[in-house]
PDB file of C-alpha atoms and ligand atoms in Angstrom:
ATOM      1  CA  MET J   1      12.682  14.035  10.082  1.00  0.00           C
ATOM      2  CA  ILE J   2      11.242  16.098   7.683  1.00  0.00           C
ATOM      3  CA  ASP J   3       7.614  16.441   6.364  1.00  0.00           C
ATOM      4  CA  SER J   4       8.276  17.141   2.707  1.00  0.00           C
ATOM      5  CA  HIS J   5       4.940  17.870   1.547  1.00  0.00           C
ATOM      6  CA  ALA J   6       2.215  19.641   3.442  1.00  0.00           C
ATOM      7  CA  HIS J   7       0.049  22.635   2.890  1.00  0.00           C
ATOM      8  CA  LEU J   8       0.218  24.209   6.162  1.00  0.00           C
ATOM      9  CA  HIS J   9      -0.799  27.760   4.963  1.00  0.00           C
ATOM     10  CA  MET J  10      -4.263  26.463   3.852  1.00  0.00           C
ATOM     11  CA  ASP J  11      -7.602  27.306   5.760  1.00  0.00           C
ATOM     12  CA  GLU J  12      -7.910  24.241   7.673  1.00  0.00           C
ATOM     13  CA  PHE J  13      -4.910  25.158   9.809  1.00  0.00           C
ATOM     14  CA  ASN J  14      -6.202  28.808  10.337  1.00  0.00           C
ATOM     15  CA  GLU J  15      -7.485  28.157  13.764  1.00  0.00           C
ATOM     16  CA  ASP J  16      -4.487  26.418  15.086  1.00  0.00           C
ATOM     17  CA  ARG J  17      -1.535  26.878  12.902  1.00  0.00           C
ATOM     18  CA  SER J  18       1.160  27.306  15.781  1.00  0.00           C
ATOM     19  CA  ASP J  19      -0.268  24.569  17.774  1.00  0.00           C
ATOM     20  CA  VAL J  20       0.207  22.225  14.776  1.00  0.00           C
ATOM     21  CA  VAL J  21       3.684  23.555  13.967  1.00  0.00           C
ATOM     22  CA  GLN J  22       4.519  22.956  17.698  1.00  0.00           C
ATOM     23  CA  ARG J  23       3.266  19.354  17.833  1.00  0.00           C
ATOM     24  CA  ALA J  24       5.343  18.576  14.372  1.00  0.00           C
ATOM     25  CA  LYS J  25       8.616  19.804  16.399  1.00  0.00           C
ATOM     26  CA  GLU J  26       7.768  17.603  19.468  1.00  0.00           C
ATOM     27  CA  ALA J  27       7.182  14.775  17.234  1.00  0.00           C
ATOM     28  CA  GLY J  28      10.597  15.186  16.159  1.00  0.00           C
ATOM     29  CA  LEU J  29      10.168  17.026  12.773  1.00  0.00           C
ATOM     30  CA  THR J  30      13.156  19.519  12.059  1.00  0.00           C
ATOM     31  CA  ALA J  31      11.686  21.105   9.226  1.00  0.00           C
ATOM     32  CA  LEU J  32       8.633  21.101   6.913  1.00  0.00           C
ATOM     33  CA  ILE J  33       7.974  22.392   3.346  1.00  0.00           C
ATOM     34  CA  THR J  34       4.572  23.684   2.429  1.00  0.00           C
ATOM     35  CA  ILE J  35       3.345  23.595  -0.990  1.00  0.00           C
ATOM     36  CA  GLY J  36       1.879  25.967  -3.113  1.00  0.00           C
ATOM     37  CA  THR J  37      -0.994  25.050  -5.559  1.00  0.00           C
ATOM     38  CA  SER J  38      -1.674  28.420  -7.773  1.00  0.00           C
ATOM     39  CA  VAL J  39       0.088  31.842  -7.606  1.00  0.00           C
ATOM     40  CA  ALA J  40      -2.369  33.330  -4.710  1.00  0.00           C
ATOM     41  CA  ASP J  41      -1.926  30.074  -2.791  1.00  0.00           C
ATOM     42  CA  SER J  42       2.041  29.924  -3.517  1.00  0.00           C
ATOM     43  CA  ASP J  43       1.847  33.699  -1.880  1.00  0.00           C
ATOM     44  CA  ARG J  44       0.183  32.156   1.172  1.00  0.00           C
ATOM     45  CA  ALA J  45       2.816  29.336   1.248  1.00  0.00           C
ATOM     46  CA  LEU J  46       5.503  31.981   1.290  1.00  0.00           C
ATOM     47  CA  GLU J  47       4.035  34.251   3.833  1.00  0.00           C
ATOM     48  CA  THR J  48       3.611  31.413   6.404  1.00  0.00           C
ATOM     49  CA  ALA J  49       7.102  30.317   5.681  1.00  0.00           C
ATOM     50  CA  MET J  50       8.459  33.542   6.598  1.00  0.00           C
ATOM     51  CA  ARG J  51       6.407  33.478   9.987  1.00  0.00           C
ATOM     52  CA  TYR J  52       8.307  30.313  11.121  1.00  0.00           C
ATOM     53  CA  ASP J  53      11.908  29.334  10.957  1.00  0.00           C
ATOM     54  CA  PHE J  54      11.164  25.688  10.503  1.00  0.00           C
ATOM     55  CA  VAL J  55       8.802  26.020   7.637  1.00  0.00           C
ATOM     56  CA  TYR J  56      10.221  26.341   3.729  1.00  0.00           C
ATOM     57  CA  ALA J  57       7.901  26.970   0.631  1.00  0.00           C
ATOM     58  CA  SER J  58       7.629  25.595  -2.771  1.00  0.00           C
ATOM     59  CA  VAL J  59       5.696  27.613  -5.302  1.00  0.00           C
ATOM     60  CA  GLY J  60       3.883  26.532  -8.595  1.00  0.00           C
ATOM     61  CA  VAL J  61       0.459  26.023 -10.172  1.00  0.00           C
ATOM     62  CA  HIS J  62      -1.447  22.584  -9.808  1.00  0.00           C
ATOM     63  CA  PRO J  63      -2.934  20.780 -12.677  1.00  0.00           C
ATOM     64  CA  HIS J  64      -6.181  21.402 -11.338  1.00  0.00           C
ATOM     65  CA  GLU J  65      -5.298  25.269 -11.368  1.00  0.00           C
ATOM     66  CA  VAL J  66      -3.708  25.677 -14.745  1.00  0.00           C
ATOM     67  CA  LYS J  67      -7.093  26.567 -16.184  1.00  0.00           C
ATOM     68  CA  ASP J  68      -7.068  29.945 -14.949  1.00  0.00           C
ATOM     69  CA  MET J  69      -3.386  30.897 -15.775  1.00  0.00           C
ATOM     70  CA  GLU J  70      -2.389  33.901 -17.632  1.00  0.00           C
ATOM     71  CA  PRO J  71       0.679  35.436 -18.954  1.00  0.00           C
ATOM     72  CA  SER J  72       0.743  37.593 -16.071  1.00  0.00           C
ATOM     73  CA  THR J  73       0.373  34.586 -13.646  1.00  0.00           C
ATOM     74  CA  ALA J  74       3.613  33.049 -15.101  1.00  0.00           C
ATOM     75  CA  ASP J  75       5.542  36.647 -14.489  1.00  0.00           C
ATOM     76  CA  SER J  76       4.159  36.278 -10.809  1.00  0.00           C
ATOM     77  CA  LEU J  77       5.281  32.879 -10.445  1.00  0.00           C
ATOM     78  CA  ARG J  78       8.601  33.514 -11.704  1.00  0.00           C
ATOM     79  CA  GLY J  79       9.139  36.359  -9.069  1.00  0.00           C
ATOM     80  CA  LEU J  80       7.979  34.237  -6.377  1.00  0.00           C
ATOM     81  CA  ALA J  81      10.294  31.539  -7.205  1.00  0.00           C
ATOM     82  CA  ARG J  82      13.246  33.792  -6.650  1.00  0.00           C
ATOM     83  CA  ARG J  83      12.249  34.710  -2.945  1.00  0.00           C
ATOM     84  CA  GLU J  84      14.218  33.638  -0.080  1.00  0.00           C
ATOM     85  CA  LYS J  85      12.657  30.272   1.624  1.00  0.00           C
ATOM     86  CA  VAL J  86      11.354  28.920  -1.834  1.00  0.00           C
ATOM     87  CA  VAL J  87      13.246  25.563  -2.326  1.00  0.00           C
ATOM     88  CA  ALA J  88      11.176  24.225  -5.271  1.00  0.00           C
ATOM     89  CA  ILE J  89       8.539  24.824  -8.224  1.00  0.00           C
ATOM     90  CA  GLY J  90       5.447  22.621  -7.161  1.00  0.00           C
ATOM     91  CA  GLU J  91       3.257  21.227  -7.160  1.00  0.00           C
ATOM     92  CA  ILE J  92       3.081  20.897 -10.911  1.00  0.00           C
ATOM     93  CA  GLY J  93       2.111  17.893 -13.039  1.00  0.00           C
ATOM     94  CA  LEU J  94      -0.658  15.959 -14.774  1.00  0.00           C
ATOM     95  CA  ASP J  95      -4.092  15.107 -13.150  1.00  0.00           C
ATOM     96  CA  PHE J  96      -6.370  12.953 -15.663  1.00  0.00           C
ATOM     97  CA  TYR J  97      -8.691  11.667 -12.844  1.00  0.00           C
ATOM     98  CA  TYR J  98     -10.345  14.668 -11.938  1.00  0.00           C
ATOM     99  CA  LEU J  99      -9.637  16.599 -15.136  1.00  0.00           C
ATOM    100  CA  HIS J 100     -10.118  20.042 -13.708  1.00  0.00           C
ATOM    101  CA  SER J 101      -8.395  21.598 -16.366  1.00  0.00           C
ATOM    102  CA  PRO J 102      -8.241  20.359 -20.002  1.00  0.00           C
ATOM    103  CA  LYS J 103      -5.474  17.929 -20.927  1.00  0.00           C
ATOM    104  CA  GLU J 104      -3.679  20.519 -23.574  1.00  0.00           C
ATOM    105  CA  LEU J 105      -3.448  23.237 -20.883  1.00  0.00           C
ATOM    106  CA  GLN J 106      -1.865  20.757 -18.474  1.00  0.00           C
ATOM    107  CA  PHE J 107       0.511  19.694 -20.868  1.00  0.00           C
ATOM    108  CA  HIS J 108       1.334  23.441 -21.815  1.00  0.00           C
ATOM    109  CA  HIS J 109       1.759  24.701 -18.232  1.00  0.00           C
ATOM    110  CA  PHE J 110       3.536  21.465 -16.661  1.00  0.00           C
ATOM    111  CA  ALA J 111       6.377  21.914 -19.563  1.00  0.00           C
ATOM    112  CA  ASP J 112       6.642  25.661 -18.728  1.00  0.00           C
ATOM    113  CA  GLN J 113       6.897  25.271 -15.121  1.00  0.00           C
ATOM    114  CA  LEU J 114       9.631  22.445 -15.392  1.00  0.00           C
ATOM    115  CA  ASP J 115      11.237  24.759 -17.778  1.00  0.00           C
ATOM    116  CA  LEU J 116      11.273  27.450 -14.924  1.00  0.00           C
ATOM    117  CA  ALA J 117      12.690  25.265 -12.626  1.00  0.00           C
ATOM    118  CA  VAL J 118      15.629  24.130 -14.890  1.00  0.00           C
ATOM    119  CA  GLU J 119      16.320  27.855 -15.444  1.00  0.00           C
ATOM    120  CA  LEU J 120      16.300  28.650 -11.797  1.00  0.00           C
ATOM    121  CA  ASP J 121      18.098  25.547 -10.954  1.00  0.00           C
ATOM    122  CA  LEU J 122      15.067  24.423  -8.594  1.00  0.00           C
ATOM    123  CA  PRO J 123      14.033  20.888  -7.808  1.00  0.00           C
ATOM    124  CA  VAL J 124      10.288  20.246  -8.863  1.00  0.00           C
ATOM    125  CA  ILE J 125       7.647  18.682  -6.916  1.00  0.00           C
ATOM    126  CA  ILE J 126       5.387  16.493  -9.258  1.00  0.00           C
ATOM    127  CA  HIS J 127       1.716  15.786  -8.796  1.00  0.00           C
ATOM    128  CA  ASP J 128       0.895  12.708 -10.923  1.00  0.00           C
ATOM    129  CA  ARG J 129      -2.739  11.040 -10.981  1.00  0.00           C
ATOM    130  CA  ASP J 130      -3.533   8.647 -13.680  1.00  0.00           C
ATOM    131  CA  ALA J 131      -0.958  10.206 -15.923  1.00  0.00           C
ATOM    132  CA  HIS J 132       1.754   8.046 -15.345  1.00  0.00           C
ATOM    133  CA  ARG J 133       3.174   7.521 -18.992  1.00  0.00           C
ATOM    134  CA  GLU J 134       2.600  11.052 -19.843  1.00  0.00           C
ATOM    135  CA  THR J 135       4.270  12.273 -16.718  1.00  0.00           C
ATOM    136  CA  MET J 136       7.322  10.084 -17.536  1.00  0.00           C
ATOM    137  CA  GLU J 137       7.652  11.684 -20.912  1.00  0.00           C
ATOM    138  CA  PHE J 138       7.835  15.004 -19.778  1.00  0.00           C
ATOM    139  CA  LEU J 139      10.561  14.047 -16.879  1.00  0.00           C
ATOM    140  CA  ALA J 140      12.609  11.920 -19.297  1.00  0.00           C
ATOM    141  CA  TYR J 141      12.754  14.314 -21.957  1.00  0.00           C
ATOM    142  CA  ARG J 142      14.531  16.661 -19.615  1.00  0.00           C
ATOM    143  CA  LYS J 143      16.895  13.934 -18.196  1.00  0.00           C
ATOM    144  CA  GLY J 144      20.164  15.297 -16.645  1.00  0.00           C
ATOM    145  CA  ARG J 145      18.827  18.980 -16.563  1.00  0.00           C
ATOM    146  CA  LEU J 146      15.791  18.588 -13.504  1.00  0.00           C
ATOM    147  CA  ARG J 147      15.794  17.052 -10.182  1.00  0.00           C
ATOM    148  CA  GLY J 148      12.774  16.821  -7.962  1.00  0.00           C
ATOM    149  CA  VAL J 149      10.301  14.300  -6.323  1.00  0.00           C
ATOM    150  CA  LEU J 150       7.138  12.250  -7.329  1.00  0.00           C
ATOM    151  CA  HIS J 151       5.034  13.405  -4.538  1.00  0.00           C
ATOM    152  CA  CYS J 152       2.392  10.621  -3.208  1.00  0.00           C
ATOM    153  CA  PHE J 153       3.460   8.444  -5.278  1.00  0.00           C
ATOM    154  CA  SER J 154       0.906   6.012  -6.935  1.00  0.00           C
ATOM    155  CA  GLY J 155       3.164   4.153  -9.596  1.00  0.00           C
ATOM    156  CA  ASP J 156       4.585   0.509  -9.609  1.00  0.00           C
ATOM    157  CA  VAL J 157       7.713  -0.992  -8.683  1.00  0.00           C
ATOM    158  CA  GLU J 158       8.795  -0.440 -12.408  1.00  0.00           C
ATOM    159  CA  MET J 159       7.914   2.979 -12.729  1.00  0.00           C
ATOM    160  CA  ALA J 160       9.496   3.757  -9.636  1.00  0.00           C
ATOM    161  CA  ALA J 161      12.727   2.338 -10.817  1.00  0.00           C
ATOM    162  CA  LYS J 162      12.521   4.343 -13.942  1.00  0.00           C
ATOM    163  CA  CYS J 163      12.168   7.678 -11.773  1.00  0.00           C
ATOM    164  CA  VAL J 164      15.133   6.827  -9.603  1.00  0.00           C
ATOM    165  CA  ASP J 165      17.043   6.139 -12.975  1.00  0.00           C
ATOM    166  CA  LEU J 166      16.210   9.726 -13.892  1.00  0.00           C
ATOM    167  CA  GLY J 167      17.569  11.065 -10.544  1.00  0.00           C
ATOM    168  CA  PHE J 168      14.302  11.676  -8.953  1.00  0.00           C
ATOM    169  CA  TYR J 169      13.097  10.590  -5.284  1.00  0.00           C
ATOM    170  CA  ILE J 170       9.879   9.050  -4.484  1.00  0.00           C
ATOM    171  CA  SER J 171       7.926  10.489  -1.743  1.00  0.00           C
ATOM    172  CA  ILE J 172       5.457   7.990   0.364  1.00  0.00           C
ATOM    173  CA  ALA J 173       2.542   9.402   1.806  1.00  0.00           C
ATOM    174  CA  GLY J 174      -0.169   8.157   4.361  1.00  0.00           C
ATOM    175  CA  PRO J 175      -2.030   5.789   2.096  1.00  0.00           C
ATOM    176  CA  VAL J 176       1.090   3.422   2.472  1.00  0.00           C
ATOM    177  CA  THR J 177      -0.676   2.720   6.166  1.00  0.00           C
ATOM    178  CA  TYR J 178      -3.782   1.737   4.614  1.00  0.00           C
ATOM    179  CA  LYS J 179      -4.926  -1.961   4.485  1.00  0.00           C
ATOM    180  CA  LYS J 180      -5.614  -2.217   0.678  1.00  0.00           C
ATOM    181  CA  SER J 181      -2.541  -0.469  -0.564  1.00  0.00           C
ATOM    182  CA  GLU J 182      -0.286  -3.629  -1.299  1.00  0.00           C
ATOM    183  CA  PRO J 183       1.087  -2.095  -4.256  1.00  0.00           C
ATOM    184  CA  LEU J 184       2.354   1.069  -2.601  1.00  0.00           C
ATOM    185  CA  GLN J 185       3.643  -1.210   0.310  1.00  0.00           C
ATOM    186  CA  LYS J 186       5.804  -3.096  -2.206  1.00  0.00           C
ATOM    187  CA  VAL J 187       7.088  -0.003  -3.892  1.00  0.00           C
ATOM    188  CA  ALA J 188       8.140   1.444  -0.097  1.00  0.00           C
ATOM    189  CA  ALA J 189       9.622  -1.823   0.653  1.00  0.00           C
ATOM    190  CA  GLU J 190      11.669  -1.992  -2.537  1.00  0.00           C
ATOM    191  CA  ILE J 191      12.906   1.162  -3.852  1.00  0.00           C
ATOM    192  CA  PRO J 192      16.430   2.290  -2.501  1.00  0.00           C
ATOM    193  CA  LEU J 193      16.537   4.385   0.638  1.00  0.00           C
ATOM    194  CA  GLU J 194      18.680   6.930  -0.656  1.00  0.00           C
ATOM    195  CA  ALA J 195      15.858   7.955  -2.907  1.00  0.00           C
ATOM    196  CA  MET J 196      13.019   7.793  -0.678  1.00  0.00           C
ATOM    197  CA  LEU J 197      11.017  10.941   1.065  1.00  0.00           C
ATOM    198  CA  VAL J 198       8.031  10.889   3.190  1.00  0.00           C
ATOM    199  CA  GLU J 199       5.397  13.309   3.739  1.00  0.00           C
ATOM    200  CA  THR J 200       1.905  13.759   4.856  1.00  0.00           C
ATOM    201  CA  ASP J 201      -0.077  15.932   2.109  1.00  0.00           C
ATOM    202  CA  ALA J 202      -1.614  17.630   4.973  1.00  0.00           C
ATOM    203  CA  PRO J 203      -4.477  18.254   5.623  1.00  0.00           C
ATOM    204  CA  TYR J 204      -5.471  15.587   3.171  1.00  0.00           C
ATOM    205  CA  LEU J 205      -4.775  11.718   3.368  1.00  0.00           C
ATOM    206  CA  ALA J 206      -3.990  11.085   7.181  1.00  0.00           C
ATOM    207  CA  PRO J 207      -2.450   7.794   7.913  1.00  0.00           C
ATOM    208  CA  GLN J 208      -4.146   5.287   9.944  1.00  0.00           C
ATOM    209  CA  PRO J 209      -5.341   5.695  12.857  1.00  0.00           C
ATOM    210  CA  TRP J 210      -6.532   9.102  11.555  1.00  0.00           C
ATOM    211  CA  ARG J 211      -7.792   8.092   8.431  1.00  0.00           C
ATOM    212  CA  GLY J 212     -10.634  10.506   7.182  1.00  0.00           C
ATOM    213  CA  LYS J 213      -9.576  13.316   9.949  1.00  0.00           C
ATOM    214  CA  ARG J 214      -7.544  16.357   9.120  1.00  0.00           C
ATOM    215  CA  ASN J 215      -4.103  15.263   8.600  1.00  0.00           C
ATOM    216  CA  GLU J 216      -0.930  17.357  10.128  1.00  0.00           C
ATOM    217  CA  PRO J 217       2.687  17.274   9.859  1.00  0.00           C
ATOM    218  CA  ALA J 218       3.138  15.396  13.056  1.00  0.00           C
ATOM    219  CA  TYR J 219       1.514  12.407  11.536  1.00  0.00           C
ATOM    220  CA  VAL J 220       4.252  11.755   9.114  1.00  0.00           C
ATOM    221  CA  VAL J 221       5.858   9.798  11.965  1.00  0.00           C
ATOM    222  CA  GLU J 222       3.070   6.895  11.480  1.00  0.00           C
ATOM    223  CA  THR J 223       3.788   6.853   7.850  1.00  0.00           C
ATOM    224  CA  ALA J 224       7.652   6.463   8.515  1.00  0.00           C
ATOM    225  CA  ARG J 225       6.947   3.836  11.186  1.00  0.00           C
ATOM    226  CA  ARG J 226       4.877   1.850   8.640  1.00  0.00           C
ATOM    227  CA  VAL J 227       7.687   2.368   5.992  1.00  0.00           C
ATOM    228  CA  ALA J 228      10.531   1.073   8.427  1.00  0.00           C
ATOM    229  CA  GLU J 229       8.220  -1.940   9.203  1.00  0.00           C
ATOM    230  CA  LEU J 230       8.032  -2.755   5.622  1.00  0.00           C
ATOM    231  CA  ARG J 231      11.645  -2.517   4.996  1.00  0.00           C
ATOM    232  CA  GLY J 232      12.643  -4.197   8.272  1.00  0.00           C
ATOM    233  CA  VAL J 233      14.636  -1.289   9.537  1.00  0.00           C
ATOM    234  CA  SER J 234      14.407   0.907  12.635  1.00  0.00           C
ATOM    235  CA  LEU J 235      12.574   3.911  12.666  1.00  0.00           C
ATOM    236  CA  ALA J 236      15.533   5.580  13.676  1.00  0.00           C
ATOM    237  CA  LYS J 237      17.380   4.766  10.422  1.00  0.00           C
ATOM    238  CA  LEU J 238      14.335   5.528   8.140  1.00  0.00           C
ATOM    239  CA  GLU J 239      13.914   8.726   9.846  1.00  0.00           C
ATOM    240  CA  GLU J 240      17.545   9.803   9.539  1.00  0.00           C
ATOM    241  CA  ALA J 241      17.740   8.605   5.956  1.00  0.00           C
ATOM    242  CA  THR J 242      14.739  10.467   4.813  1.00  0.00           C
ATOM    243  CA  GLU J 243      15.760  13.745   6.534  1.00  0.00           C
ATOM    244  CA  GLN J 244      19.228  13.640   4.578  1.00  0.00           C
ATOM    245  CA  ASN J 245      17.762  12.838   1.462  1.00  0.00           C
ATOM    246  CA  THR J 246      15.145  15.883   2.069  1.00  0.00           C
ATOM    247  CA  ARG J 247      17.896  18.218   2.828  1.00  0.00           C
ATOM    248  CA  ARG J 248      19.839  16.965   0.000  1.00  0.00           C
ATOM    249  CA  LEU J 249      16.999  17.529  -2.990  1.00  0.00           C
ATOM    250  CA  PHE J 250      15.914  21.049  -1.310  1.00  0.00           C
ATOM    251  CA  GLY J 251      19.151  22.299  -0.475  1.00  0.00           C
ATOM    252  CA  LEU J 252      17.768  22.782   3.380  1.00  0.00           C
TER     253      LEU J 252
HETATM  254 NI1   NI T 301      -0.360  18.348  -2.251  1.00  0.00          NI
END
């Protein structure tokens, strides 16, 4: 299977990055995507992808970071996006929960980066926190020209259906394993299997039984196990389907 969303290049893995990759392989992973959140961070993501053949990178500026974007930043991002092993633009999106960047700036740079993805024919990795309605408007506006995934999905079944209708994938992360996450469990049980990805978002959001600890790509198996259980299918079937979906979306 594949961890479709981790931050393997982050400092949290400086001490043992190669061991983390090794454990992911031993857990049965065949690839992972390490996700950029600013231009400097995307550069590190790409560097890490160049070091391990098993690792791919995405490049993008997270809504938390768009407040620091300048015209030259946009040019650097465009250059990075064209590099080998870069498989997506992301993570990009809207975050009205923390509001680390003003809404107007978030809208502006979200639109710009979506348009960059259309121009370069790359999929997008979307971060949406407390901004469901606005996120859907941005995606619907580009219907038919854009493909991608809503990472760490936090909407309801109805929103998930709309995303699938737009040709988007839904990525399920560790919180699906937590006790009080019935809405997400319902989404994981009901969306079409052909539209589902799984991810860790490591080092964040570790699934049970590691909740609160550092997350790592190998733990994506625990999330997949829970989703398989919710759907009443075998883990093998879920692993195979989500791996194929991830390969199809990102052209791996
Ligand atoms: Ni992330």
